[in-house]
Amino acid sequence: MMFELKERDGLARICELTTRHGKVSTPALLPVVNPNYLTITPAEMRDRFGVQALITNSYIIKNTEELRVRALENGVHSVLCFDGTVMTDSGTFQDHVYGSRQIDPQEIVKFQADIGSDIGTILDVFSEPGFTKEEATRAVDVTVERAKAAMAVKGDMLLAGPVQGGLHGELRQRCAKELSALDMHVHPIGGVVPLLESYKYQDLVSVIVESKKGLDPSRPVHLFGAGHPMVFPLAVLLGCDMFDSASYAKYAREDRMMFSTGTRLLGDLRTLPCHCPMCSRTSVEELKQMSKMERTKRLAEHNLHTCLHEIEVVKNAIHEGSIWELVEMRARAHPMLLEALKALAKHKGFLERFEPASRRAAFFYCGPESYDRPTVTRYQERCYTRYRKPKTRVLVGFEEGAKPYSRTYKGAIDAVTRHVDASFIVASFFGPVPVELDEYYPIAQSVIPKEVDAEVKDKMLAVMENHAHGHGYPLALMWEGEGTLEFLQEMIPGSPGAFDLDKLRCRAVLDMQFGKGAGDILEGKKIELVKSQRTGKIRNVLINGLHALSMRASDGRFTLKLEGAKLLMEVLPPPHMRVVTEDEPADFARKGNNVFAKFVTECDPEIRPGDDVMVVNTKGELAAVGRTLMNREEMLAFKRGIAVRVKDSED
Ligand code: GUN
Ligand code: ZN
């Protein structure tokens, strides 16, 4: 099976799934097609809606004589008149709801293979959120057992193994791990329909996160039964790739219209607040006067358009790096979504492992929850563990001000420096920011309102107070204008300082980006800076006459050149910032070719997507430098796709 990562924003990702019936770009919504009631036909879905994949229930086909015969004879694609990817479900949900227990787990998998399903599903055991640990354990054990048994009958059909375990995090993780160890292709997260129906999005977050923690990151994850656009952004943020739903049709039958921000009864609408092809050519009045059947069809069209549209919105957010902003905006649509958003704070540690080094889009403050994004936590942690303060005795702090800080406070910095050697920080939303880091992501690339929410103010204050206790400067004071200068002149005998913003910037960015000590590559060397004529920003850093680093204007981080990597190797011992590949692929990288995930044998666990790294062979010899698309666990799991995009190499 092929599942290839193309673009990402944290766990949210755009991938390409290849099946026998073509490619599916994910995130994807697979509309549920009930072959007994075709509200919208699969042919229409393909031609008018651009649907690449749909899902149908093999159990219904198997139990409807006429459908079964045709499906076994001509295949499920022919029955549905659809030549795209067809996924089939096994009847688990029906078995659970109607309690019939009449489906044979082996038979239903074999049947799916026999009718030519592209992705079949095992007969997992549905685990209710209310299940006790014992009940959920049984659901997990039987599900895993059936997954193993299904291997013998699946043929060359791709197989989906749903993660069960109710609300028991450790069971979800175990189920996910045991299924990942099998040669399966898709991992739905099952047992969540009751959570979706009762708006228990906070529990949904826990279930997805615990499942993801146990799953092989290279496998597509499907959220079973999620078909309301309201949950797509949140679920994608947590790493879900596929959705399925009958809601577009079910809601339509009840005269309910789906929107990305919620659901409305047609009867309550004055006009149609939508520009989909259906709504553009119809009015509320016309809809109300239609026959029930015609109206259901029209509303189903609108609902499907809305769902597919929201998937596109999500994809664009991943592309530009604004999935968090989208999730935080959408969370305002429903109080329970907001509650779920707040619950994400508990999982920052996990989310941070996939958090990109920087983003194309600026960090937009959307509300107090923005403070709990992994980007904020990472900045603070790195500042605390990686940043090395300059050796001055005096620290001068500034209140938050216009960006870039070094320009805003230039007058004050110069005035202080004329009198004494000092360092400078700004009390920012992200925590204490040394002025030399004012262009580093996300400091410059952020938009924060002047007045933040009170709870954020408190958190910011706590971080600054913590800094005040541990900064290590003999004298620290806040800048309060001329008075501060006079105070310093009285306190300390004058001798002009050596504050050199450029040099401090290079050193601080090296430490923050590559690890504590990376800045030492500048020590005792001849450093030349090439600056932009237009902006005055550092462009290139030459060390002993060799081009070692380039600074990106977009995120204030360095693009590593081979010469810079050679120096970093001397100050950062393995495994720091290294991606290890077998020797042959390393030689291939040496010639300027990208490094594919399947050739990666080891990787520094601190490496994040978007990091500039060193590609080395099994002997630890440098082959190339480049930018990662994955973190360690992904590089080791993915069998396809690029792990490191090579930017500079020897040959
Ligand atoms: N449809 C909705 N939920 C589930 C589930 O947990 N398992 C299966 N197989 N199908 C579902
Ligand atoms: Zn519409």
XYZ file of C-alpha atoms and ligand atoms in Angstrom:
663
model
C 0.000 0.000 0.000
C 1.117 3.462 -0.624
C 0.526 6.306 1.756
C 2.808 9.223 1.170
C 3.202 12.384 3.198
C 3.111 15.524 1.049
C 2.568 18.454 3.370
C 1.920 18.865 7.048
C 1.227 21.163 9.937
C 1.966 19.162 13.078
C -0.015 15.942 13.095
C -2.304 17.430 10.443
C -1.123 16.225 7.091
C -1.864 16.124 3.401
C -1.085 12.669 2.056
C -1.688 10.596 -1.015
C -3.260 7.203 -0.606
C -2.993 4.877 -3.572
C -5.379 1.964 -4.037
C -6.185 -0.301 -6.999
C -8.749 2.296 -8.054
C -6.577 5.355 -8.080
C -5.258 7.955 -5.756
C -7.044 9.599 -2.873
C -5.811 12.890 -1.534
C -6.231 13.025 2.230
C -7.696 14.417 4.434
C -10.703 12.939 2.690
C -14.362 12.498 3.422
C -15.702 9.185 2.156
C -19.457 9.582 1.730
C -21.403 6.578 2.928
C -23.397 5.032 0.131
C -26.276 2.796 1.020
C -26.842 0.822 -2.161
C -30.513 0.451 -1.209
C -31.141 4.219 -1.088
C -29.023 6.319 -3.373
C -29.805 9.861 -2.298
C -26.941 11.047 -4.446
C -25.593 8.454 -6.855
C -21.906 7.498 -6.760
C -21.608 8.618 -10.382
C -22.849 12.076 -9.413
C -20.482 12.094 -6.480
C -17.595 11.496 -8.781
C -18.634 13.806 -11.605
C -20.265 16.690 -9.747
C -18.576 16.530 -6.370
C -15.117 15.247 -7.261
C -15.351 12.396 -4.757
C -12.356 10.068 -5.114
C -13.380 7.493 -2.535
C -16.551 6.333 -0.877
C -17.534 3.768 1.693
C -20.355 1.263 1.660
C -21.451 -1.524 3.944
C -20.545 -5.011 2.804
C -22.934 -6.464 5.331
C -25.898 -4.784 3.619
C -24.730 -6.036 0.241
C -24.228 -9.533 1.578
C -27.698 -9.582 3.089
C -29.544 -8.298 0.044
C -29.863 -11.210 -2.345
C -29.927 -9.162 -5.529
C -26.972 -6.983 -4.536
C -24.942 -9.935 -3.296
C -25.280 -11.827 -6.544
C -24.344 -8.806 -8.655
C -21.457 -7.859 -6.396
C -19.980 -11.343 -6.448
C -20.404 -11.543 -10.192
C -19.293 -8.078 -11.324
C -17.686 -6.512 -8.306
C -18.753 -3.787 -5.933
C -17.560 -1.011 -8.268
C -19.967 -2.181 -10.912
C -22.856 -2.407 -8.444
C -22.236 1.170 -7.364
C -21.295 2.452 -10.835
C -18.175 4.018 -9.313
C -14.655 3.566 -10.590
C -12.871 5.345 -7.733
C -11.706 3.852 -4.455
C -14.339 1.833 -2.620
C -13.888 1.122 1.060
C -16.245 -1.311 2.741
C -17.273 -1.626 6.348
C -17.996 -4.960 7.944
C -21.276 -4.500 9.768
C -19.702 -4.050 13.205
C -21.932 -1.111 13.968
C -25.120 -2.881 12.877
C -24.089 -5.985 14.797
C -23.562 -3.829 17.858
C -26.703 -1.735 17.590
C -29.079 -4.561 16.690
C -27.226 -7.113 18.767
C -27.772 -9.800 16.220
C -24.309 -11.438 16.417
C -24.899 -13.267 13.184
C -21.926 -12.029 11.185
C -19.037 -14.424 10.821
C -15.787 -12.451 11.156
C -13.839 -14.482 8.610
C -16.685 -14.775 6.150
C -17.320 -11.021 6.034
C -13.652 -10.234 5.313
C -13.527 -12.867 2.593
C -16.763 -11.499 1.154
C -15.280 -7.992 0.952
C -12.252 -9.388 -0.850
C -14.499 -11.395 -3.171
C -16.529 -8.383 -4.261
C -13.334 -6.451 -5.031
C -13.389 -3.887 -2.247
C -10.262 -1.708 -2.312
C -10.152 -1.360 1.460
C -12.009 -3.914 3.552
C -12.660 -3.730 7.283
C -12.403 -6.509 9.819
C -15.361 -7.274 12.055
C -14.070 -5.355 15.048
C -15.936 -5.320 18.345
C -17.582 -1.983 18.986
C -16.516 -0.509 22.320
C -18.995 1.879 23.897
C -17.677 4.904 25.813
C -19.448 3.509 28.867
C -17.656 0.168 28.714
C -15.940 -0.960 31.904
C -12.279 -1.837 31.692
C -13.197 -5.523 31.502
C -15.709 -5.002 28.693
C -13.332 -2.774 26.756
C -10.463 -5.225 27.260
C -12.568 -7.962 25.725
C -13.479 -5.715 22.774
C -9.787 -5.000 22.197
C -8.683 -8.604 22.555
C -11.322 -9.969 20.208
C -10.695 -7.170 17.704
C -6.947 -7.897 17.617
C -7.567 -11.639 17.382
C -9.903 -11.111 14.428
C -7.401 -8.789 12.768
C -4.792 -11.542 12.928
C -7.194 -14.130 11.587
C -8.295 -11.831 8.748
C -4.792 -11.889 7.246
C -5.443 -15.374 5.898
C -8.525 -14.407 3.883
C -7.959 -10.811 2.800
C -6.156 -11.673 -0.432
C -4.638 -8.525 -1.913
C -7.353 -6.287 -0.547
C -6.128 -3.489 1.737
C -7.296 -4.081 5.261
C -8.614 -1.679 7.882
C -8.153 -2.595 11.533
C -10.158 -0.319 13.842
C -8.789 0.770 17.193
C -11.205 0.044 20.047
C -10.953 0.430 23.809
C -13.749 2.763 24.877
C -12.535 5.639 27.006
C -9.646 3.629 28.461
C -6.530 5.362 27.211
C -4.156 2.515 27.976
C -6.431 0.076 26.115
C -6.656 2.371 23.105
C -2.869 2.562 23.049
C -2.425 -1.161 23.408
C -4.990 -1.921 20.719
C -3.307 0.584 18.392
C 0.138 -0.925 19.035
C -0.991 -4.498 18.490
C -2.807 -3.614 15.265
C 0.182 -1.582 14.050
C 2.361 -4.671 14.442
C 0.207 -6.422 11.844
C 0.440 -5.873 8.126
C -2.646 -3.662 7.990
C -3.195 -0.597 5.873
C -5.712 1.744 7.456
C -6.562 2.260 11.089
C -9.998 3.580 11.779
C -10.716 4.816 15.287
C -13.886 3.010 16.252
C -16.478 3.298 18.945
C -16.749 7.082 18.700
C -20.231 7.487 17.189
C -21.868 7.821 20.636
C -19.340 10.571 21.479
C -20.107 12.440 18.263
C -23.849 12.121 18.720
C -23.715 13.535 22.232
C -21.161 16.271 21.412
C -18.602 14.721 23.787
C -15.724 16.233 21.864
C -13.440 16.350 24.867
C -13.613 12.576 25.176
C -13.160 12.360 21.429
C -9.873 14.264 21.776
C -8.586 11.804 24.383
C -9.630 8.804 22.307
C -7.897 10.114 19.182
C -4.713 11.115 21.023
C -4.397 7.816 22.908
C -5.007 5.880 19.702
C -2.479 7.973 17.766
C 0.120 7.419 20.478
C -0.015 3.687 19.804
C -0.425 3.770 16.044
C 2.279 3.458 13.423
C 2.521 7.091 12.200
C 2.863 5.972 8.593
C -0.646 4.487 8.460
C -3.723 6.472 7.468
C -6.167 7.040 10.306
C -9.887 7.042 9.688
C -12.387 8.456 12.179
C -15.334 6.089 11.957
C -18.689 7.775 11.695
C -17.460 11.376 11.813
C -19.235 13.299 9.127
C -20.059 16.674 10.546
C -17.779 19.380 9.156
C -17.659 20.955 12.607
C -15.238 18.281 13.833
C -13.000 17.990 10.765
C -10.433 20.666 11.686
C -9.988 19.363 15.240
C -9.779 15.722 14.165
C -7.271 16.549 11.415
C -5.172 18.575 13.856
C -4.903 15.397 15.930
C -3.830 13.285 12.967
C -7.001 11.891 11.400
C -6.768 11.440 7.641
C -10.131 10.024 6.633
C -13.751 10.466 7.594
C -16.928 8.773 6.559
C -20.438 9.753 7.036
C -23.994 9.117 6.211
C -24.892 12.361 7.959
C -25.143 14.370 4.756
C -28.100 12.164 3.746
C -29.495 11.452 7.219
C -29.614 15.136 8.117
C -31.206 15.934 4.757
C -34.041 13.538 5.495
C -34.736 15.570 8.637
C -34.580 18.925 6.779
C -31.339 19.796 8.523
C -28.572 21.734 6.810
C -24.948 21.338 7.795
C -22.578 24.275 8.028
C -18.963 24.380 9.103
C -20.140 26.123 12.249
C -23.137 23.958 13.063
C -26.506 22.693 11.886
C -29.680 24.612 11.037
C -33.234 23.434 10.420
C -34.407 24.542 7.005
C -37.593 25.815 8.665
C -35.559 28.246 10.783
C -33.709 29.829 7.877
C -34.740 33.096 6.277
C -32.243 32.761 3.440
C -29.628 30.187 2.481
C -26.301 31.359 3.932
C -24.296 29.341 1.446
C -22.941 29.609 -2.085
C -22.722 25.944 -2.970
C -24.103 24.995 -6.401
C -27.382 23.854 -4.829
C -27.927 26.940 -2.694
C -26.894 29.280 -5.507
C -29.806 28.203 -7.641
C -32.502 27.604 -5.007
C -34.315 29.628 -2.376
C -35.642 28.637 1.037
C -39.177 29.015 -0.290
C -38.554 26.778 -3.269
C -37.028 24.129 -1.036
C -39.988 24.209 1.328
C -42.431 23.746 -1.531
C -40.644 20.793 -3.075
C -41.737 17.224 -2.606
C -40.058 15.561 0.358
C -37.945 13.414 -1.951
C -36.736 16.269 -4.097
C -35.971 18.402 -1.052
C -34.042 15.602 0.620
C -31.919 15.251 -2.482
C -31.218 18.998 -2.627
C -30.384 19.230 1.049
C -28.139 16.175 0.801
C -26.314 17.942 -2.038
C -25.826 21.019 0.085
C -24.661 18.933 3.031
C -22.177 17.003 0.944
C -20.884 20.225 -0.623
C -20.420 21.700 2.836
C -18.501 18.677 4.088
C -16.245 18.529 1.045
C -15.703 22.259 1.151
C -14.596 22.128 4.779
C -12.087 19.423 3.863
C -10.636 21.848 1.291
C -10.534 24.605 3.901
C -8.623 22.251 6.193
C -6.175 21.346 3.425
C -5.452 24.981 2.733
C -4.855 25.549 6.421
C -2.324 22.711 6.447
C -0.681 24.136 3.348
C -0.246 27.592 4.827
C 0.404 26.446 8.388
C -2.721 27.799 10.034
C -4.472 24.660 11.254
C -4.367 25.873 14.873
C -5.999 29.161 13.942
C -8.715 27.287 12.052
C -9.373 24.928 14.955
C -9.509 27.779 17.446
C -11.922 29.731 15.241
C -14.168 26.730 14.679
C -14.161 25.961 18.396
C -16.343 29.050 18.859
C -19.148 27.295 16.989
C -20.060 25.015 19.864
C -19.273 25.214 23.596
C -18.364 21.519 23.645
C -15.856 22.103 20.850
C -14.361 24.899 22.917
C -14.136 22.529 25.855
C -12.333 20.033 23.601
C -9.924 22.732 22.434
C -9.050 23.553 26.027
C -8.424 19.859 26.637
C -5.663 19.915 24.001
C -3.430 21.641 26.542
C -3.074 18.288 28.294
C -1.497 16.826 25.185
C 1.028 19.532 24.298
C 3.939 17.235 25.033
C 2.736 14.707 22.489
C 1.730 17.343 19.937
C 5.103 19.088 20.215
C 6.898 16.045 18.812
C 5.214 16.716 15.481
C 5.174 20.484 15.691
C 6.942 22.123 12.741
C 10.124 24.128 13.264
C 8.379 27.138 11.756
C 5.393 27.979 9.602
C 4.561 29.944 6.504
C 1.667 31.615 8.303
C 2.104 33.970 11.227
C 0.976 32.954 14.703
C -2.410 34.590 15.219
C -3.720 34.931 18.750
C -7.286 33.659 18.603
C -8.082 33.465 22.288
C -6.643 32.337 25.615
C -6.208 28.791 24.291
C -3.588 30.073 21.830
C -1.198 30.224 24.753
C -1.308 26.440 25.068
C -0.164 25.742 21.514
C 2.983 23.610 21.342
C 4.808 26.474 19.617
C 4.578 28.597 22.743
C 5.689 25.810 25.035
C 8.587 24.940 22.760
C 9.830 28.500 22.617
C 9.780 28.758 26.403
C 11.462 25.408 26.930
C 14.202 26.112 24.440
C 14.775 29.550 25.797
C 15.180 27.941 29.197
C 17.333 24.960 28.195
C 19.226 26.151 25.131
C 19.698 29.905 25.254
C 22.948 31.037 26.867
C 22.911 34.537 28.255
C 25.680 36.924 27.267
C 28.299 37.567 29.942
C 27.107 40.976 31.027
C 26.394 42.049 34.584
C 23.328 44.088 33.706
C 20.011 43.017 32.215
C 17.520 45.595 30.997
C 13.941 44.486 30.381
C 11.395 46.156 28.118
C 7.638 45.900 28.050
C 6.078 44.356 24.956
C 6.379 46.766 22.042
C 6.322 46.998 18.263
C 8.267 44.377 16.303
C 11.079 43.927 15.569
C 12.025 44.762 19.151
C 15.631 45.589 18.336
C 14.465 48.463 16.170
C 11.755 49.679 18.548
C 14.178 49.825 21.455
C 17.273 50.845 19.506
C 17.462 54.268 21.154
C 17.318 52.858 24.663
C 19.712 50.016 23.858
C 22.265 52.433 22.423
C 21.930 54.820 25.340
C 22.427 52.061 27.931
C 25.307 50.544 25.962
C 27.137 53.881 25.824
C 27.298 53.673 29.592
C 27.494 49.975 30.483
C 27.704 46.495 29.005
C 24.152 45.147 29.206
C 21.826 42.527 27.787
C 18.249 43.227 26.802
C 15.048 41.243 26.934
C 11.407 41.917 26.157
C 8.531 40.635 28.292
C 6.491 39.183 25.456
C 3.472 36.943 25.052
C 5.856 34.044 24.451
C 7.856 34.750 27.579
C 11.177 36.568 27.954
C 12.623 37.302 24.521
C 16.265 38.346 24.306
C 16.253 41.159 21.733
C 18.682 39.206 19.574
C 15.917 36.604 19.060
C 13.419 39.168 17.823
C 13.331 37.752 14.292
C 13.218 34.106 15.318
C 9.963 32.162 14.751
C 7.417 32.685 16.252
C 8.480 35.975 17.860
C 8.425 38.239 14.814
C 5.881 36.116 12.980
C 3.085 36.629 15.453
C 0.159 38.951 15.890
C -0.967 39.355 19.486
C -3.559 41.907 20.587
C -2.374 44.568 23.039
C -4.878 43.395 25.619
C -4.766 39.628 26.001
C -7.244 37.638 28.073
C -6.786 37.893 31.826
C -5.815 34.237 32.253
C -3.068 34.672 29.670
C -1.836 37.794 31.427
C -1.510 35.755 34.607
C 0.405 33.006 32.855
C 2.724 35.533 31.191
C 3.355 37.141 34.550
C 4.181 33.788 36.135
C 6.695 33.037 33.362
C 8.337 36.445 33.764
C 8.488 36.075 37.538
C 10.113 32.707 37.152
C 12.642 34.289 34.822
C 13.262 37.084 37.312
C 14.336 34.516 39.899
C 16.680 32.595 37.691
C 18.158 34.875 35.041
C 21.564 34.967 36.694
C 22.394 38.636 36.100
C 23.730 40.495 39.160
C 21.625 43.509 38.231
C 18.314 43.426 36.361
C 15.847 46.227 35.928
C 12.928 47.249 33.755
C 13.409 50.119 31.345
C 11.361 53.082 32.447
C 12.847 55.757 30.243
C 15.480 58.353 31.082
C 15.128 57.615 34.782
C 16.523 54.134 34.252
C 19.528 55.573 32.475
C 20.192 58.014 35.303
C 19.801 55.226 37.840
C 22.349 53.091 35.974
C 24.774 55.997 35.750
C 24.574 56.459 39.496
C 24.772 52.751 40.331
C 27.570 51.629 38.058
C 30.827 53.258 37.089
C 30.703 54.009 33.369
C 32.492 52.007 30.710
C 30.869 51.573 27.281
C 29.465 48.135 26.500
C 30.123 45.875 23.568
C 26.524 45.017 22.673
C 26.747 43.563 19.142
C 23.256 42.625 17.975
C 24.375 40.690 14.877
C 26.864 38.547 16.705
C 24.453 37.856 19.554
C 21.756 36.995 17.048
C 23.888 34.439 15.220
C 24.924 32.776 18.435
C 21.450 32.736 19.999
C 19.736 31.416 16.870
C 22.361 28.679 16.524
C 21.763 27.545 20.108
C 17.968 27.720 19.892
C 17.786 25.999 16.519
C 20.476 23.315 16.739
C 21.033 22.902 20.465
C 22.956 24.443 23.327
C 26.569 24.906 22.310
C 25.926 25.226 18.567
C 26.786 28.914 18.828
C 30.357 27.954 19.706
C 31.113 27.404 16.012
C 31.565 31.174 15.877
C 34.161 31.272 18.676
C 37.625 32.363 17.712
C 36.785 32.444 14.014
C 36.743 35.219 11.470
C 33.053 36.016 10.974
C 31.769 37.984 7.985
C 28.118 38.860 7.541
C 26.438 39.547 4.229
C 23.381 41.693 4.772
C 20.357 42.519 2.683
C 20.765 45.914 1.031
C 17.078 46.551 1.386
C 16.209 45.328 4.883
C 19.590 45.299 6.592
C 18.913 41.762 7.796
C 21.632 39.119 7.962
C 21.615 36.986 4.828
C 24.799 34.931 4.857
C 27.314 34.045 7.510
C 30.867 33.341 6.371
C 33.070 31.581 8.888
C 36.806 31.745 8.150
C 35.913 32.819 4.635
C 33.502 29.961 3.915
C 29.740 30.321 3.478
C 28.463 28.322 6.460
C 24.928 29.576 7.094
C 22.165 31.582 5.457
C 19.501 33.267 7.525
C 15.970 33.024 6.223
C 14.036 36.285 6.312
C 10.785 34.333 6.684
C 11.451 32.669 10.036
C 14.753 34.095 11.264
C 16.328 30.630 11.309
C 19.422 29.372 9.568
C 19.598 27.321 6.423
C 22.558 25.075 7.011
C 25.287 24.914 4.389
C 27.702 22.024 4.206
C 30.507 24.157 5.657
C 28.301 25.068 8.607
C 27.416 21.431 9.150
C 31.090 20.467 9.295
C 31.583 22.976 12.093
C 28.429 21.870 13.923
C 29.662 18.263 13.866
C 32.624 19.412 15.955
C 30.563 21.019 18.696
C 27.457 18.805 18.716
C 28.219 15.140 19.419
C 26.071 12.421 17.805
C 23.124 11.935 17.617
C 22.466 15.701 17.676
C 20.799 17.038 14.532
C 21.820 13.968 12.565
C 19.755 11.744 10.315
C 21.549 8.456 9.737
C 21.060 6.534 6.509
C 22.622 3.430 5.066
C 25.856 4.113 3.233
C 24.535 3.857 -0.308
C 21.647 6.280 0.165
C 24.108 8.555 1.974
C 26.314 8.547 -1.129
C 23.194 9.296 -3.128
C 22.481 12.252 -0.839
C 26.090 13.325 -1.273
C 25.258 13.813 -4.946
C 22.376 16.111 -4.035
C 19.485 13.656 -3.977
C 16.761 13.721 -1.335
C 16.739 11.157 1.453
C 13.776 8.812 1.445
C 12.288 7.677 4.735
C 12.804 4.008 3.980
C 16.593 4.499 4.021
C 16.733 6.229 7.383
C 18.151 3.955 10.081
C 18.406 6.417 12.961
C 17.584 9.995 13.770
C 18.031 12.401 16.659
C 14.765 12.236 18.634
C 14.949 16.028 19.077
C 14.629 16.628 15.343
C 11.323 18.119 14.259
C 9.638 18.527 10.876
C 11.165 21.500 9.097
C 14.490 21.288 10.908
C 17.770 21.825 9.085
C 19.758 18.665 9.710
C 22.923 16.786 8.835
C 22.628 13.612 6.813
C 25.322 11.129 7.830
C 26.181 7.552 6.894
C 26.509 4.593 9.272
C 30.044 5.702 10.155
C 28.735 9.113 11.112
C 30.369 10.842 8.134
C 28.615 13.915 6.772
C 26.993 13.384 3.377
C 24.656 16.341 2.973
C 22.499 18.892 4.729
C 18.809 19.408 4.230
C 15.415 20.091 5.688
C 13.254 17.385 7.267
C 9.628 16.664 6.514
C 9.308 14.261 9.422
C 10.378 13.626 12.971
C 12.266 10.521 14.073
C 9.329 8.212 14.668
C 7.900 9.067 11.256
C 11.191 8.636 9.417
C 11.554 5.190 10.936
C 7.950 4.218 10.143
C 7.302 5.561 6.645
C 8.265 3.308 3.753
C 7.546 5.989 1.192
C 8.180 9.652 0.776
C 10.946 12.104 1.479
C 12.387 12.318 4.982
C 14.996 14.995 4.240
C 14.962 17.418 1.338
C 18.658 17.864 0.573
C 19.756 21.493 0.231
C 23.537 21.292 0.058
C 25.955 18.449 -0.525
C 29.561 17.677 -1.322
C 29.355 16.809 -5.023
N -18.915 2.595 12.104
C -19.034 3.471 13.120
N -18.284 3.062 14.178
C -17.697 1.916 13.815
C -16.773 1.030 14.474
O -16.386 1.206 15.615
N -16.359 -0.053 13.740
C -16.797 -0.299 12.473
N -16.325 -1.354 11.809
N -17.639 0.529 11.846
C -18.082 1.618 12.511
Zn -25.366 25.097 0.130
